[in-house]
GROMACS .gro file of C-alpha atoms in nm:
model
  266
    1MET     CA    1   9.353   8.286   9.789
    2ASP     CA    2   9.590   8.063   9.888
    3THR     CA    3   9.900   8.086  10.086
    4LEU     CA    4  10.199   8.149   9.795
    5ASP     CA    5   9.953   8.399   9.632
    6ALA     CA    6   9.949   8.631   9.951
    7ILE     CA    7  10.314   8.606   9.993
    8ILE     CA    8  10.345   8.720   9.599
    9LEU     CA    9  10.088   9.002   9.646
   10GLY     CA   10  10.297   9.105  10.021
   11ILE     CA   11  10.565   9.152   9.846
   12VAL     CA   12  10.455   9.328   9.605
   13GLN     CA   13  10.307   9.600   9.854
   14GLY     CA   14  10.592   9.632  10.041
   15LEU     CA   15  10.812   9.684   9.774
   16THR     CA   16  10.568   9.921   9.606
   17GLU     CA   17  10.407  10.124   9.903
   18PHE     CA   18  10.716  10.340   9.948
   19LEU     CA   19  10.773  10.409   9.528
   20PRO     CA   20  10.504  10.639   9.386
   21VAL     CA   21  10.340  10.349   9.186
   22SER     CA   22  10.068  10.302   9.365
   23SER     CA   23  10.093  10.005   9.595
   24SER     CA   24   9.689   9.907   9.613
   25GLY     CA   25   9.709   9.915   9.229
   26HIS     CA   26   9.945   9.704   9.159
   27LEU     CA   27   9.778   9.431   9.430
   28GLU     CA   28   9.460   9.471   9.202
   29LEU     CA   29   9.662   9.442   8.912
   30GLY     CA   30   9.821   9.075   9.049
   31LYS     CA   31   9.479   8.992   9.200
   32ALA     CA   32   9.315   9.011   8.872
   33ILE     CA   33   9.676   8.797   8.719
   34LEU     CA   34   9.648   8.511   8.993
   35GLY     CA   35   9.298   8.530   8.919
   36ASP     CA   36   9.146   8.627   9.302
   37ASN     CA   37   8.798   8.641   9.254
   38SER     CA   38   8.768   8.771   9.597
   39VAL     CA   39   8.445   9.018   9.705
   40PRO     CA   40   8.532   9.378   9.694
   41GLU     CA   41   8.521   9.335  10.106
   42GLU     CA   42   8.739   9.043  10.156
   43SER     CA   43   8.938   9.210   9.872
   44LEU     CA   44   8.946   9.541  10.090
   45LEU     CA   45   9.052   9.365  10.419
   46PHE     CA   46   9.340   9.195  10.226
   47THR     CA   47   9.467   9.518  10.122
   48VAL     CA   48   9.501   9.689  10.478
   49VAL     CA   49   9.624   9.405  10.637
   50LEU     CA   50   9.889   9.433  10.408
   51HIS     CA   51   9.893   9.835  10.455
   52PHE     CA   52   9.884   9.780  10.835
   53ALA     CA   53  10.214   9.542  10.792
   54THR     CA   54  10.448   9.821  10.579
   55ALA     CA   55  10.309  10.086  10.855
   56LEU     CA   56  10.454   9.865  11.075
   57SER     CA   57  10.790   9.860  10.897
   58THR     CA   58  10.730  10.234  10.873
   59LEU     CA   59  10.759  10.293  11.212
   60VAL     CA   60  11.053  10.086  11.232
   61VAL     CA   61  11.239  10.254  10.945
   62PHE     CA   62  11.141  10.559  11.111
   63ARG     CA   63  11.163  10.498  11.482
   64LYS     CA   64  11.420  10.781  11.590
   65ASP     CA   65  11.200  11.047  11.403
   66VAL     CA   66  10.860  10.903  11.608
   67TRP     CA   67  11.054  10.899  11.933
   68GLU     CA   68  11.148  11.236  11.896
   69ILE     CA   69  10.785  11.377  11.847
   70ILE     CA   70  10.685  11.190  12.108
   71ARG     CA   71  10.947  11.320  12.326
   72GLY     CA   72  10.857  11.646  12.171
   73LEU     CA   73  10.476  11.656  12.299
   74LEU     CA   74  10.561  11.482  12.612
   75SER     CA   75  10.757  11.851  12.693
   76PHE     CA   76  10.426  12.026  12.649
   77LYS     CA   77  10.571  12.271  12.426
   78TRP     CA   78  10.495  12.449  12.101
   79ASN     CA   79  10.789  12.310  11.972
   80GLU     CA   80  10.866  12.164  11.643
   81GLU     CA   81  10.734  11.820  11.704
   82THR     CA   82  10.422  11.959  11.826
   83GLN     CA   83  10.347  12.127  11.542
   84PHE     CA   84  10.419  11.861  11.290
   85SER     CA   85  10.218  11.625  11.480
   86LEU     CA   86   9.930  11.853  11.468
   87LYS     CA   87  10.003  11.881  11.073
   88ILE     CA   88   9.985  11.534  11.072
   89ILE     CA   89   9.661  11.531  11.254
   90VAL     CA   90   9.547  11.819  10.937
   91SER     CA   91   9.627  11.590  10.666
   92MET     CA   92   9.434  11.311  10.793
   93LEU     CA   93   9.079  11.489  10.828
   94PRO     CA   94   9.013  11.469  10.434
   95ALA     CA   95   9.067  11.093  10.433
   96VAL     CA   96   8.915  11.010  10.760
   97VAL     CA   97   8.606  11.197  10.597
   98VAL     CA   98   8.579  10.972  10.315
   99GLY     CA   99   8.662  10.644  10.503
  100LEU     CA  100   8.366  10.747  10.756
  101PHE     CA  101   8.131  10.830  10.522
  102PHE     CA  102   8.216  10.646  10.183
  103GLU     CA  103   8.424  10.327  10.305
  104GLU     CA  104   8.118  10.128  10.067
  105GLN     CA  105   8.167  10.397   9.793
  106LEU     CA  106   8.552  10.323   9.810
  107GLU     CA  107   8.507   9.901   9.864
  108ALA     CA  108   8.331   9.925   9.522
  109PHE     CA  109   8.729   9.991   9.330
  110PHE     CA  110   8.884   9.763   9.483
  111GLY     CA  111   8.688   9.471   9.271
  112GLY     CA  112   8.967   9.343   9.042
  113ASP     CA  113   8.839   9.626   8.742
  114ILE     CA  114   9.243   9.654   8.615
  115ARG     CA  115   9.057   9.906   8.343
  116PHE     CA  116   8.986  10.190   8.577
  117VAL     CA  117   9.345  10.072   8.779
  118GLY     CA  118   9.494  10.176   8.423
  119PHE     CA  119   9.336  10.505   8.399
  120MET     CA  120   9.422  10.591   8.724
  121LEU     CA  121   9.793  10.522   8.710
  122LEU     CA  122   9.810  10.727   8.388
  123ILE     CA  123   9.714  11.010   8.647
  124THR     CA  124   9.913  10.902   8.846
  125ALA     CA  125  10.206  11.004   8.542
  126VAL     CA  126  10.107  11.257   8.471
  127LEU     CA  127  10.142  11.418   8.787
  128LEU     CA  128  10.474  11.279   8.867
  129TYR     CA  129  10.592  11.399   8.551
  130PHE     CA  130  10.446  11.764   8.651
  131ALA     CA  131  10.596  11.767   8.985
  132ASP     CA  132  10.945  11.653   8.868
  133LYS     CA  133  10.937  11.983   8.666
  134ALA     CA  134  10.926  12.173   9.008
  135LYS     CA  135  11.170  12.340   9.124
  136ASP     CA  136  11.366  12.247   9.469
  137THR     CA  137  11.348  12.438   9.755
  138ASP     CA  138  11.363  12.469  10.170
  139LYS     CA  139  11.077  12.498  10.217
  140LYS     CA  140  10.860  12.281  10.573
  141VAL     CA  141  10.510  12.168  10.519
  142SER     CA  142  10.257  12.491  10.666
  143PHE     CA  143   9.940  12.353  10.833
  144LYS     CA  144   9.795  12.492  10.511
  145ASN     CA  145   9.964  12.278  10.291
  146ALA     CA  146   9.930  11.952  10.531
  147PHE     CA  147   9.575  11.967  10.464
  148ILE     CA  148   9.637  12.034  10.072
  149VAL     CA  149   9.867  11.711  10.088
  150GLY     CA  150   9.566  11.549  10.294
  151VAL     CA  151   9.312  11.595   9.990
  152SER     CA  152   9.513  11.453   9.798
  153GLN     CA  153   9.579  11.157  10.031
  154ALA     CA  154   9.248  11.050   9.998
  155ILE     CA  155   9.191  11.090   9.637
  156ALA     CA  156   9.498  10.815   9.662
  157MET     CA  157   9.290  10.593   9.842
  158LEU     CA  158   9.132  10.505   9.525
  159PRO     CA  159   9.382  10.194   9.333
  160GLY     CA  160   9.561  10.319   9.084
  161ILE     CA  161   9.672  10.666   9.226
  162SER     CA  162   9.988  10.629   9.431
  163ARG     CA  163   9.952  10.730   9.789
  164SER     CA  164  10.286  10.814   9.836
  165GLY     CA  165  10.340  10.988   9.459
  166ALA     CA  166  10.054  11.183   9.508
  167THR     CA  167  10.088  11.378   9.838
  168ILE     CA  168  10.507  11.413   9.781
  169SER     CA  169  10.409  11.551   9.423
  170THR     CA  170  10.135  11.807   9.586
  171SER     CA  171  10.437  11.919   9.833
  172VAL     CA  172  10.673  11.928   9.592
  173LEU     CA  173  10.419  12.126   9.387
  174LEU     CA  174  10.352  12.384   9.662
  175GLY     CA  175  10.736  12.445   9.680
  176VAL     CA  176  10.779  12.171   9.990
  177ASP     CA  177  11.138  12.036   9.981
  178LYS     CA  178  11.217  11.700   9.821
  179THR     CA  179  11.349  11.558  10.147
  180LYS     CA  180  11.066  11.691  10.396
  181ALA     CA  181  10.796  11.588  10.162
  182ALA     CA  182  10.889  11.248  10.197
  183ARG     CA  183  10.946  11.178  10.545
  184PHE     CA  184  10.615  11.360  10.579
  185SER     CA  185  10.457  11.171  10.308
  186PHE     CA  186  10.572  10.836  10.488
  187LEU     CA  187  10.481  10.914  10.822
  188MET     CA  188  10.138  11.111  10.775
  189VAL     CA  189  10.001  10.765  10.647
  190VAL     CA  190  10.026  10.583  10.997
  191PRO     CA  191   9.818  10.705  11.169
  192LEU     CA  192   9.515  10.645  10.916
  193ILE     CA  193   9.618  10.293  10.940
  194PHE     CA  194   9.651  10.225  11.244
  195GLY     CA  195   9.316  10.419  11.296
  196LYS     CA  196   9.142  10.223  11.033
  197ILE     CA  197   9.274   9.861  11.168
  198GLY     CA  198   9.138  10.011  11.536
  199LYS     CA  199   8.761  10.103  11.410
  200ASP     CA  200   8.739   9.802  11.206
  201LEU     CA  201   8.841   9.571  11.554
  202MET     CA  202   8.607   9.768  11.742
  203SER     CA  203   8.302   9.718  11.522
  204GLY     CA  204   8.366   9.384  11.441
  205GLU     CA  205   8.464   9.465  11.054
  206LEU     CA  206   8.763   9.239  11.031
  207ASN     CA  207   8.618   8.889  11.046
  208PHE     CA  208   8.918   8.629  10.974
  209ASP     CA  209   8.761   8.338  10.947
  210GLY     CA  210   8.996   8.005  10.912
  211GLU     CA  211   9.026   7.927  10.601
  212ASN     CA  212   9.212   8.284  10.475
  213ASN     CA  213   9.397   8.344  10.827
  214VAL     CA  214   9.731   8.165  10.718
  215ALA     CA  215   9.753   8.335  10.379
  216MET     CA  216   9.648   8.674  10.550
  217GLY     CA  217   9.956   8.614  10.793
  218ALA     CA  218  10.192   8.504  10.518
  219GLY     CA  219  10.094   8.797  10.338
  220PHE     CA  220  10.168   9.026  10.632
  221ILE     CA  221  10.420   8.871  10.704
  222ALA     CA  222  10.608   8.920  10.339
  223ALA     CA  223  10.478   9.243  10.316
  224PHE     CA  224  10.642   9.344  10.663
  225ILE     CA  225  11.026   9.216  10.555
  226ALA     CA  226  10.941   9.357  10.190
  227GLY     CA  227  10.913   9.677  10.347
  228LEU     CA  228  11.181   9.727  10.550
  229ALA     CA  229  11.387   9.636  10.276
  230ALA     CA  230  11.207   9.899  10.041
  231CYS     CA  231  11.187  10.192  10.282
  232THR     CA  232  11.505  10.201  10.362
  233TRP     CA  233  11.627  10.211  10.004
  234MET     CA  234  11.344  10.376   9.811
  235ILE     CA  235  11.323  10.673  10.040
  236GLN     CA  236  11.662  10.788   9.893
  237LEU     CA  237  11.607  10.663   9.595
  238VAL     CA  238  11.250  10.895   9.576
  239LYS     CA  239  11.427  11.215   9.714
  240LYS     CA  240  11.766  11.193   9.452
  241SER     CA  241  11.588  11.022   9.155
  242LYS     CA  242  11.379  11.195   8.921
  243LEU     CA  243  10.995  11.132   8.942
  244THR     CA  244  10.982  11.097   8.553
  245TYR     CA  245  11.127  10.775   8.531
  246PHE     CA  246  10.841  10.671   8.789
  247ALA     CA  247  10.590  10.825   8.523
  248VAL     CA  248  10.736  10.650   8.290
  249TYR     CA  249  10.694  10.353   8.450
  250CYS     CA  250  10.332  10.391   8.576
  251LEU     CA  251  10.245  10.519   8.212
  252ILE     CA  252  10.367  10.163   8.103
  253VAL     CA  253  10.183  10.011   8.345
  254GLY     CA  254   9.904  10.197   8.303
  255LEU     CA  255   9.849  10.135   7.917
  256ILE     CA  256   9.919   9.762   7.972
  257ALA     CA  257   9.657   9.707   8.208
  258ILE     CA  258   9.433   9.904   7.998
  259GLY     CA  259   9.513   9.681   7.710
  260TYR     CA  260   9.477   9.389   7.884
  261SER     CA  261   9.142   9.517   7.998
  262PHE     CA  262   9.012   9.527   7.673
  263TRP     CA  263   9.199   9.228   7.570
  264ALA     CA  264   9.023   8.982   7.864
  265ALA     CA  265   8.692   9.148   7.796
  266SER     CA  266   8.682   9.036   7.380
   0.00000   0.00000   0.00000
């Protein structure tokens, strides 16, 4: 992968991370279109690097929320911030299990199989469509809901299943307020990404060779800058716009991906 391709994929990641359209799915489609022939492990490594960049952009955008949570935790009381942090931990459990025990199986899905990505985008479209029919409420995320949303986040580790789309839709279908659902969705993934990076650094699995460092660095910067802009703008779009628009988009892209896979194989 050259530097220009990495920058393009970084921009794709930054723009799609905060939309319910599957950033990982778009990365796999982008790699296929650009002719990236990385093995699954290398492809997943690049995906992790770009997700790390957007996690940093999330912290920047939500810096006030994060600071309030930290202050609440330091008060050592059973307050709203402490409960919110524990709900984040509960939501992480399913994805942690998948990451610890099924990482090799997961890597196999990041090998450029755009037909699989297309079908997963169709599932995302259906999920978003039904979530759009849910009624607005002022309900907060409960501990039980946090775990269920965490399960949807674990499933969304598959390319083509939108993480934000799956978690926000699951929350909304459970009766959670859309604004609270979006906030919880964007914040719940940050500890997972940092945990993934920390785990791989300690185990030595993140091997950056000199040939790919420049490209990965360029992709990281592009994803971070695009993520800052997209997060600020798209959060409002997710909260106020109808999810049906994103469902239609995922439906169209999914069908195109499936059609392209059959055409390329012929």
